[in-house]
Amino acid sequence: MTRSLFTAMLAATFLFASVGTAWATEQGSQRRQARDVRQETRQDARQTKQNCRAADQQYNAQCRQDKRQTKQQGRETARDIKY
């Protein structure tokens, strides 16, 4: 009786440990995906501003605002992935 109880408790401990490890791995993967999205967004925002300034259709302040909006959208996407 005592041996089977010990075996059951040992199995439960390993089960809980493996669930925690799997969750941490999934969370790490989500963080990496979110970081990749933010890095891509930075490049997109730079390109948006460069295109805006090259087109010379807007004032520099408006180009900065376009860049900010692009970065904010990327942050929101990264948050959606992460959380």
PDB file of N, CA and C in Angstrom:
ATOM      1  N   MET A   1       0.827  -1.200   0.000  1.00  0.00           N
ATOM      2  CA  MET A   1       0.000   0.000   0.000  1.00  0.00           C
ATOM      3  C   MET A   1       0.867   1.259   0.000  1.00  0.00           C
ATOM      4  N   THR A   2       1.847   1.289   0.869  1.00  0.00           N
ATOM      5  CA  THR A   2       2.709   2.455   0.979  1.00  0.00           C
ATOM      6  C   THR A   2       3.529   2.638  -0.292  1.00  0.00           C
ATOM      7  N   ARG A   3       3.953   1.515  -0.877  1.00  0.00           N
ATOM      8  CA  ARG A   3       4.763   1.592  -2.096  1.00  0.00           C
ATOM      9  C   ARG A   3       3.937   2.135  -3.266  1.00  0.00           C
ATOM     10  N   SER A   4       2.692   1.708  -3.378  1.00  0.00           N
ATOM     11  CA  SER A   4       1.849   2.196  -4.480  1.00  0.00           C
ATOM     12  C   SER A   4       1.503   3.677  -4.284  1.00  0.00           C
ATOM     13  N   LEU A   5       1.325   4.100  -3.052  1.00  0.00           N
ATOM     14  CA  LEU A   5       1.058   5.507  -2.768  1.00  0.00           C
ATOM     15  C   LEU A   5       2.278   6.356  -3.124  1.00  0.00           C
ATOM     16  N   PHE A   6       3.456   5.862  -2.769  1.00  0.00           N
ATOM     17  CA  PHE A   6       4.695   6.566  -3.104  1.00  0.00           C
ATOM     18  C   PHE A   6       4.862   6.668  -4.620  1.00  0.00           C
ATOM     19  N   THR A   7       4.573   5.581  -5.321  1.00  0.00           N
ATOM     20  CA  THR A   7       4.687   5.570  -6.781  1.00  0.00           C
ATOM     21  C   THR A   7       3.705   6.559  -7.399  1.00  0.00           C
ATOM     22  N   ALA A   8       2.501   6.608  -6.886  1.00  0.00           N
ATOM     23  CA  ALA A   8       1.493   7.537  -7.403  1.00  0.00           C
ATOM     24  C   ALA A   8       1.915   8.985  -7.157  1.00  0.00           C
ATOM     25  N   MET A   9       2.451   9.258  -5.980  1.00  0.00           N
ATOM     26  CA  MET A   9       2.892  10.620  -5.681  1.00  0.00           C
ATOM     27  C   MET A   9       4.079  11.010  -6.555  1.00  0.00           C
ATOM     28  N   LEU A  10       4.978  10.076  -6.792  1.00  0.00           N
ATOM     29  CA  LEU A  10       6.129  10.336  -7.644  1.00  0.00           C
ATOM     30  C   LEU A  10       5.681  10.616  -9.084  1.00  0.00           C
ATOM     31  N   ALA A  11       4.728   9.837  -9.563  1.00  0.00           N
ATOM     32  CA  ALA A  11       4.204  10.043 -10.920  1.00  0.00           C
ATOM     33  C   ALA A  11       3.507  11.400 -11.028  1.00  0.00           C
ATOM     34  N   ALA A  12       2.752  11.767 -10.008  1.00  0.00           N
ATOM     35  CA  ALA A  12       2.065  13.061 -10.022  1.00  0.00           C
ATOM     36  C   ALA A  12       3.071  14.212 -10.020  1.00  0.00           C
ATOM     37  N   THR A  13       4.137  14.063  -9.278  1.00  0.00           N
ATOM     38  CA  THR A  13       5.176  15.096  -9.237  1.00  0.00           C
ATOM     39  C   THR A  13       5.803  15.293 -10.612  1.00  0.00           C
ATOM     40  N   PHE A  14       6.134  14.189 -11.277  1.00  0.00           N
ATOM     41  CA  PHE A  14       6.716  14.292 -12.620  1.00  0.00           C
ATOM     42  C   PHE A  14       5.727  14.886 -13.610  1.00  0.00           C
ATOM     43  N   LEU A  15       4.460  14.547 -13.460  1.00  0.00           N
ATOM     44  CA  LEU A  15       3.433  15.087 -14.353  1.00  0.00           C
ATOM     45  C   LEU A  15       3.337  16.603 -14.195  1.00  0.00           C
ATOM     46  N   PHE A  16       3.287  17.081 -12.976  1.00  0.00           N
ATOM     47  CA  PHE A  16       3.206  18.525 -12.747  1.00  0.00           C
ATOM     48  C   PHE A  16       4.467  19.241 -13.223  1.00  0.00           C
ATOM     49  N   ALA A  17       5.614  18.612 -13.042  1.00  0.00           N
ATOM     50  CA  ALA A  17       6.869  19.219 -13.492  1.00  0.00           C
ATOM     51  C   ALA A  17       6.905  19.327 -15.009  1.00  0.00           C
ATOM     52  N   SER A  18       6.421  18.302 -15.695  1.00  0.00           N
ATOM     53  CA  SER A  18       6.448  18.339 -17.162  1.00  0.00           C
ATOM     54  C   SER A  18       5.456  19.355 -17.709  1.00  0.00           C
ATOM     55  N   VAL A  19       4.323  19.528 -17.053  1.00  0.00           N
ATOM     56  CA  VAL A  19       3.350  20.531 -17.489  1.00  0.00           C
ATOM     57  C   VAL A  19       3.941  21.928 -17.340  1.00  0.00           C
ATOM     58  N   GLY A  20       4.619  22.178 -16.241  1.00  0.00           N
ATOM     59  CA  GLY A  20       5.252  23.479 -16.026  1.00  0.00           C
ATOM     60  C   GLY A  20       6.338  23.755 -17.045  1.00  0.00           C
ATOM     61  N   THR A  21       7.100  22.738 -17.390  1.00  0.00           N
ATOM     62  CA  THR A  21       8.159  22.894 -18.387  1.00  0.00           C
ATOM     63  C   THR A  21       7.569  23.184 -19.755  1.00  0.00           C
ATOM     64  N   ALA A  22       6.518  22.473 -20.112  1.00  0.00           N
ATOM     65  CA  ALA A  22       5.868  22.700 -21.412  1.00  0.00           C
ATOM     66  C   ALA A  22       5.302  24.111 -21.483  1.00  0.00           C
ATOM     67  N   TRP A  23       4.721  24.586 -20.395  1.00  0.00           N
ATOM     68  CA  TRP A  23       4.155  25.932 -20.387  1.00  0.00           C
ATOM     69  C   TRP A  23       5.259  26.972 -20.547  1.00  0.00           C
ATOM     70  N   ALA A  24       6.383  26.757 -19.871  1.00  0.00           N
ATOM     71  CA  ALA A  24       7.499  27.700 -19.976  1.00  0.00           C
ATOM     72  C   ALA A  24       8.062  27.713 -21.391  1.00  0.00           C
ATOM     73  N   THR A  25       8.117  26.556 -22.026  1.00  0.00           N
ATOM     74  CA  THR A  25       8.605  26.480 -23.402  1.00  0.00           C
ATOM     75  C   THR A  25       7.669  27.221 -24.338  1.00  0.00           C
ATOM     76  N   GLU A  26       6.374  27.049 -24.148  1.00  0.00           N
ATOM     77  CA  GLU A  26       5.383  27.746 -24.980  1.00  0.00           C
ATOM     78  C   GLU A  26       5.483  29.254 -24.775  1.00  0.00           C
ATOM     79  N   GLN A  27       5.648  29.663 -23.532  1.00  0.00           N
ATOM     80  CA  GLN A  27       5.762  31.089 -23.229  1.00  0.00           C
ATOM     81  C   GLN A  27       7.022  31.679 -23.868  1.00  0.00           C
ATOM     82  N   GLY A  28       8.112  30.946 -23.830  1.00  0.00           N
ATOM     83  CA  GLY A  28       9.345  31.408 -24.461  1.00  0.00           C
ATOM     84  C   GLY A  28       9.188  31.549 -25.961  1.00  0.00           C
ATOM     85  N   SER A  29       8.480  30.609 -26.551  1.00  0.00           N
ATOM     86  CA  SER A  29       8.227  30.668 -27.994  1.00  0.00           C
ATOM     87  C   SER A  29       7.391  31.891 -28.350  1.00  0.00           C
ATOM     88  N   GLN A  30       6.395  32.185 -27.535  1.00  0.00           N
ATOM     89  CA  GLN A  30       5.554  33.364 -27.779  1.00  0.00           C
ATOM     90  C   GLN A  30       6.372  34.647 -27.653  1.00  0.00           C
ATOM     91  N   ARG A  31       7.268  34.699 -26.678  1.00  0.00           N
ATOM     92  CA  ARG A  31       8.121  35.889 -26.527  1.00  0.00           C
ATOM     93  C   ARG A  31       9.014  36.087 -27.745  1.00  0.00           C
ATOM     94  N   ARG A  32       9.580  34.986 -28.253  1.00  0.00           N
ATOM     95  CA  ARG A  32      10.428  35.088 -29.447  1.00  0.00           C
ATOM     96  C   ARG A  32       9.631  35.572 -30.649  1.00  0.00           C
ATOM     97  N   GLN A  33       8.427  35.040 -30.823  1.00  0.00           N
ATOM     98  CA  GLN A  33       7.589  35.480 -31.938  1.00  0.00           C
ATOM     99  C   GLN A  33       7.256  36.959 -31.811  1.00  0.00           C
ATOM    100  N   ALA A  34       6.922  37.392 -30.602  1.00  0.00           N
ATOM    101  CA  ALA A  34       6.590  38.805 -30.382  1.00  0.00           C
ATOM    102  C   ALA A  34       7.802  39.691 -30.650  1.00  0.00           C
ATOM    103  N   ARG A  35       8.981  39.253 -30.218  1.00  0.00           N
ATOM    104  CA  ARG A  35      10.199  40.023 -30.469  1.00  0.00           C
ATOM    105  C   ARG A  35      10.476  40.122 -31.969  1.00  0.00           C
ATOM    106  N   ASP A  36      10.282  39.027 -32.685  1.00  0.00           N
ATOM    107  CA  ASP A  36      10.485  39.051 -34.139  1.00  0.00           C
ATOM    108  C   ASP A  36       9.535  40.027 -34.815  1.00  0.00           C
ATOM    109  N   VAL A  37       8.289  40.061 -34.349  1.00  0.00           N
ATOM    110  CA  VAL A  37       7.313  40.997 -34.920  1.00  0.00           C
ATOM    111  C   VAL A  37       7.751  42.430 -34.664  1.00  0.00           C
ATOM    112  N   ARG A  38       8.211  42.714 -33.444  1.00  0.00           N
ATOM    113  CA  ARG A  38       8.656  44.075 -33.130  1.00  0.00           C
ATOM    114  C   ARG A  38       9.862  44.481 -33.976  1.00  0.00           C
ATOM    115  N   GLN A  39      10.791  43.551 -34.187  1.00  0.00           N
ATOM    116  CA  GLN A  39      11.963  43.876 -35.005  1.00  0.00           C
ATOM    117  C   GLN A  39      11.570  44.140 -36.455  1.00  0.00           C
ATOM    118  N   GLU A  40      10.663  43.325 -36.979  1.00  0.00           N
ATOM    119  CA  GLU A  40      10.189  43.556 -38.347  1.00  0.00           C
ATOM    120  C   GLU A  40       9.453  44.888 -38.441  1.00  0.00           C
ATOM    121  N   THR A  41       8.717  45.212 -37.390  1.00  0.00           N
ATOM    122  CA  THR A  41       7.963  46.463 -37.372  1.00  0.00           C
ATOM    123  C   THR A  41       8.902  47.661 -37.399  1.00  0.00           C
ATOM    124  N   ARG A  42      10.016  47.569 -36.674  1.00  0.00           N
ATOM    125  CA  ARG A  42      10.979  48.676 -36.691  1.00  0.00           C
ATOM    126  C   ARG A  42      11.468  48.941 -38.107  1.00  0.00           C
ATOM    127  N   GLN A  43      11.803  47.870 -38.811  1.00  0.00           N
ATOM    128  CA  GLN A  43      12.259  48.028 -40.195  1.00  0.00           C
ATOM    129  C   GLN A  43      11.155  48.629 -41.064  1.00  0.00           C
ATOM    130  N   ASP A  44       9.940  48.134 -40.884  1.00  0.00           N
ATOM    131  CA  ASP A  44       8.810  48.663 -41.663  1.00  0.00           C
ATOM    132  C   ASP A  44       8.586  50.143 -41.366  1.00  0.00           C
ATOM    133  N   ALA A  45       8.716  50.518 -40.089  1.00  0.00           N
ATOM    134  CA  ALA A  45       8.507  51.915 -39.708  1.00  0.00           C
ATOM    135  C   ALA A  45       9.579  52.810 -40.324  1.00  0.00           C
ATOM    136  N   ARG A  46      10.814  52.337 -40.309  1.00  0.00           N
ATOM    137  CA  ARG A  46      11.889  53.114 -40.946  1.00  0.00           C
ATOM    138  C   ARG A  46      11.617  53.293 -42.434  1.00  0.00           C
ATOM    139  N   GLN A  47      11.200  52.205 -43.069  1.00  0.00           N
ATOM    140  CA  GLN A  47      10.917  52.260 -44.502  1.00  0.00           C
ATOM    141  C   GLN A  47       9.743  53.192 -44.790  1.00  0.00           C
ATOM    142  N   THR A  48       8.732  53.158 -43.927  1.00  0.00           N
ATOM    143  CA  THR A  48       7.574  54.042 -44.089  1.00  0.00           C
ATOM    144  C   THR A  48       8.010  55.501 -44.052  1.00  0.00           C
ATOM    145  N   LYS A  49       8.855  55.835 -43.073  1.00  0.00           N
ATOM    146  CA  LYS A  49       9.314  57.219 -42.957  1.00  0.00           C
ATOM    147  C   LYS A  49      10.190  57.614 -44.143  1.00  0.00           C
ATOM    148  N   GLN A  50      11.071  56.728 -44.563  1.00  0.00           N
ATOM    149  CA  GLN A  50      11.925  57.036 -45.711  1.00  0.00           C
ATOM    150  C   GLN A  50      11.097  57.246 -46.972  1.00  0.00           C
ATOM    151  N   ASN A  51      10.107  56.401 -47.175  1.00  0.00           N
ATOM    152  CA  ASN A  51       9.238  56.556 -48.345  1.00  0.00           C
ATOM    153  C   ASN A  51       8.454  57.859 -48.278  1.00  0.00           C
ATOM    154  N   CYS A  52       8.000  58.202 -47.088  1.00  0.00           N
ATOM    155  CA  CYS A  52       7.238  59.435 -46.903  1.00  0.00           C
ATOM    156  C   CYS A  52       8.109  60.649 -47.224  1.00  0.00           C
ATOM    157  N   ARG A  53       9.329  60.639 -46.704  1.00  0.00           N
ATOM    158  CA  ARG A  53      10.220  61.785 -46.944  1.00  0.00           C
ATOM    159  C   ARG A  53      10.671  61.843 -48.398  1.00  0.00           C
ATOM    160  N   ALA A  54      10.860  60.681 -49.015  1.00  0.00           N
ATOM    161  CA  ALA A  54      11.289  60.651 -50.413  1.00  0.00           C
ATOM    162  C   ALA A  54      10.180  61.159 -51.334  1.00  0.00           C
ATOM    163  N   ALA A  55       8.943  60.845 -50.987  1.00  0.00           N
ATOM    164  CA  ALA A  55       7.811  61.288 -51.801  1.00  0.00           C
ATOM    165  C   ALA A  55       7.586  62.787 -51.642  1.00  0.00           C
ATOM    166  N   ASP A  56       8.041  63.336 -50.503  1.00  0.00           N
ATOM    167  CA  ASP A  56       7.932  64.771 -50.241  1.00  0.00           C
ATOM    168  C   ASP A  56       6.488  65.260 -50.335  1.00  0.00           C
ATOM    169  N   GLN A  57       5.575  64.407 -49.900  1.00  0.00           N
ATOM    170  CA  GLN A  57       4.161  64.768 -49.957  1.00  0.00           C
ATOM    171  C   GLN A  57       3.666  65.341 -48.634  1.00  0.00           C
ATOM    172  N   GLN A  58       4.403  65.089 -47.568  1.00  0.00           N
ATOM    173  CA  GLN A  58       3.969  65.529 -46.249  1.00  0.00           C
ATOM    174  C   GLN A  58       5.126  66.236 -45.552  1.00  0.00           C
ATOM    175  N   TYR A  59       4.783  66.952 -44.500  1.00  0.00           N
ATOM    176  CA  TYR A  59       5.801  67.558 -43.655  1.00  0.00           C
ATOM    177  C   TYR A  59       6.485  66.464 -42.841  1.00  0.00           C
ATOM    178  N   ASN A  60       7.667  66.760 -42.338  1.00  0.00           N
ATOM    179  CA  ASN A  60       8.427  65.788 -41.559  1.00  0.00           C
ATOM    180  C   ASN A  60       7.644  65.333 -40.327  1.00  0.00           C
ATOM    181  N   ALA A  61       6.914  66.233 -39.705  1.00  0.00           N
ATOM    182  CA  ALA A  61       6.124  65.867 -38.523  1.00  0.00           C
ATOM    183  C   ALA A  61       5.072  64.818 -38.880  1.00  0.00           C
ATOM    184  N   GLN A  62       4.477  64.943 -40.039  1.00  0.00           N
ATOM    185  CA  GLN A  62       3.482  63.954 -40.461  1.00  0.00           C
ATOM    186  C   GLN A  62       4.151  62.609 -40.759  1.00  0.00           C
ATOM    187  N   CYS A  63       5.349  62.653 -41.315  1.00  0.00           N
ATOM    188  CA  CYS A  63       6.095  61.413 -41.558  1.00  0.00           C
ATOM    189  C   CYS A  63       6.440  60.722 -40.237  1.00  0.00           C
ATOM    190  N   ARG A  64       6.822  61.509 -39.229  1.00  0.00           N
ATOM    191  CA  ARG A  64       7.106  60.941 -37.908  1.00  0.00           C
ATOM    192  C   ARG A  64       5.859  60.293 -37.330  1.00  0.00           C
ATOM    193  N   GLN A  65       4.725  60.941 -37.506  1.00  0.00           N
ATOM    194  CA  GLN A  65       3.475  60.385 -37.000  1.00  0.00           C
ATOM    195  C   GLN A  65       3.148  59.067 -37.698  1.00  0.00           C
ATOM    196  N   ASP A  66       3.382  58.999 -38.999  1.00  0.00           N
ATOM    197  CA  ASP A  66       3.162  57.740 -39.724  1.00  0.00           C
ATOM    198  C   ASP A  66       4.055  56.636 -39.161  1.00  0.00           C
ATOM    199  N   LYS A  67       5.308  56.992 -38.861  1.00  0.00           N
ATOM    200  CA  LYS A  67       6.241  56.020 -38.293  1.00  0.00           C
ATOM    201  C   LYS A  67       5.752  55.556 -36.924  1.00  0.00           C
ATOM    202  N   ARG A  68       5.307  56.490 -36.102  1.00  0.00           N
ATOM    203  CA  ARG A  68       4.790  56.134 -34.769  1.00  0.00           C
ATOM    204  C   ARG A  68       3.598  55.192 -34.871  1.00  0.00           C
ATOM    205  N   GLN A  69       2.701  55.483 -35.785  1.00  0.00           N
ATOM    206  CA  GLN A  69       1.520  54.633 -35.947  1.00  0.00           C
ATOM    207  C   GLN A  69       1.909  53.230 -36.397  1.00  0.00           C
ATOM    208  N   THR A  70       2.872  53.146 -37.297  1.00  0.00           N
ATOM    209  CA  THR A  70       3.339  51.839 -37.760  1.00  0.00           C
ATOM    210  C   THR A  70       3.938  51.047 -36.605  1.00  0.00           C
ATOM    211  N   LYS A  71       4.756  51.709 -35.787  1.00  0.00           N
ATOM    212  CA  LYS A  71       5.367  51.029 -34.648  1.00  0.00           C
ATOM    213  C   LYS A  71       4.316  50.614 -33.622  1.00  0.00           C
ATOM    214  N   GLN A  72       3.327  51.468 -33.395  1.00  0.00           N
ATOM    215  CA  GLN A  72       2.281  51.144 -32.425  1.00  0.00           C
ATOM    216  C   GLN A  72       1.477  49.926 -32.874  1.00  0.00           C
ATOM    217  N   GLN A  73       1.186  49.849 -34.158  1.00  0.00           N
ATOM    218  CA  GLN A  73       0.465  48.684 -34.672  1.00  0.00           C
ATOM    219  C   GLN A  73       1.291  47.413 -34.472  1.00  0.00           C
ATOM    220  N   GLY A  74       2.586  47.506 -34.679  1.00  0.00           N
ATOM    221  CA  GLY A  74       3.460  46.358 -34.456  1.00  0.00           C
ATOM    222  C   GLY A  74       3.497  45.943 -32.999  1.00  0.00           C
ATOM    223  N   ARG A  75       3.522  46.926 -32.100  1.00  0.00           N
ATOM    224  CA  ARG A  75       3.504  46.609 -30.664  1.00  0.00           C
ATOM    225  C   ARG A  75       2.214  45.901 -30.278  1.00  0.00           C
ATOM    226  N   GLU A  76       1.099  46.371 -30.818  1.00  0.00           N
ATOM    227  CA  GLU A  76      -0.186  45.737 -30.515  1.00  0.00           C
ATOM    228  C   GLU A  76      -0.209  44.298 -31.022  1.00  0.00           C
ATOM    229  N   THR A  77       0.321  44.080 -32.209  1.00  0.00           N
ATOM    230  CA  THR A  77       0.385  42.727 -32.755  1.00  0.00           C
ATOM    231  C   THR A  77       1.258  41.843 -31.872  1.00  0.00           C
ATOM    232  N   ALA A  78       2.395  42.368 -31.427  1.00  0.00           N
ATOM    233  CA  ALA A  78       3.296  41.611 -30.553  1.00  0.00           C
ATOM    234  C   ALA A  78       2.612  41.288 -29.227  1.00  0.00           C
ATOM    235  N   ARG A  79       1.856  42.234 -28.676  1.00  0.00           N
ATOM    236  CA  ARG A  79       1.123  41.979 -27.431  1.00  0.00           C
ATOM    237  C   ARG A  79       0.087  40.889 -27.621  1.00  0.00           C
ATOM    238  N   ASP A  80      -0.587  40.904 -28.763  1.00  0.00           N
ATOM    239  CA  ASP A  80      -1.591  39.872 -29.033  1.00  0.00           C
ATOM    240  C   ASP A  80      -0.945  38.488 -29.087  1.00  0.00           C
ATOM    241  N   ILE A  81       0.250  38.412 -29.645  1.00  0.00           N
ATOM    242  CA  ILE A  81       0.956  37.131 -29.713  1.00  0.00           C
ATOM    243  C   ILE A  81       1.405  36.705 -28.324  1.00  0.00           C
ATOM    244  N   LYS A  82       1.954  37.640 -27.582  1.00  0.00           N
ATOM    245  CA  LYS A  82       2.562  37.330 -26.288  1.00  0.00           C
ATOM    246  C   LYS A  82       1.524  37.003 -25.222  1.00  0.00           C
ATOM    247  N   TYR A  83       0.428  37.724 -25.212  1.00  0.00           N
ATOM    248  CA  TYR A  83      -0.565  37.507 -24.165  1.00  0.00           C
ATOM    249  C   TYR A  83      -1.779  36.921 -24.779  1.00  0.00           C
TER     250      TYR A  83
END
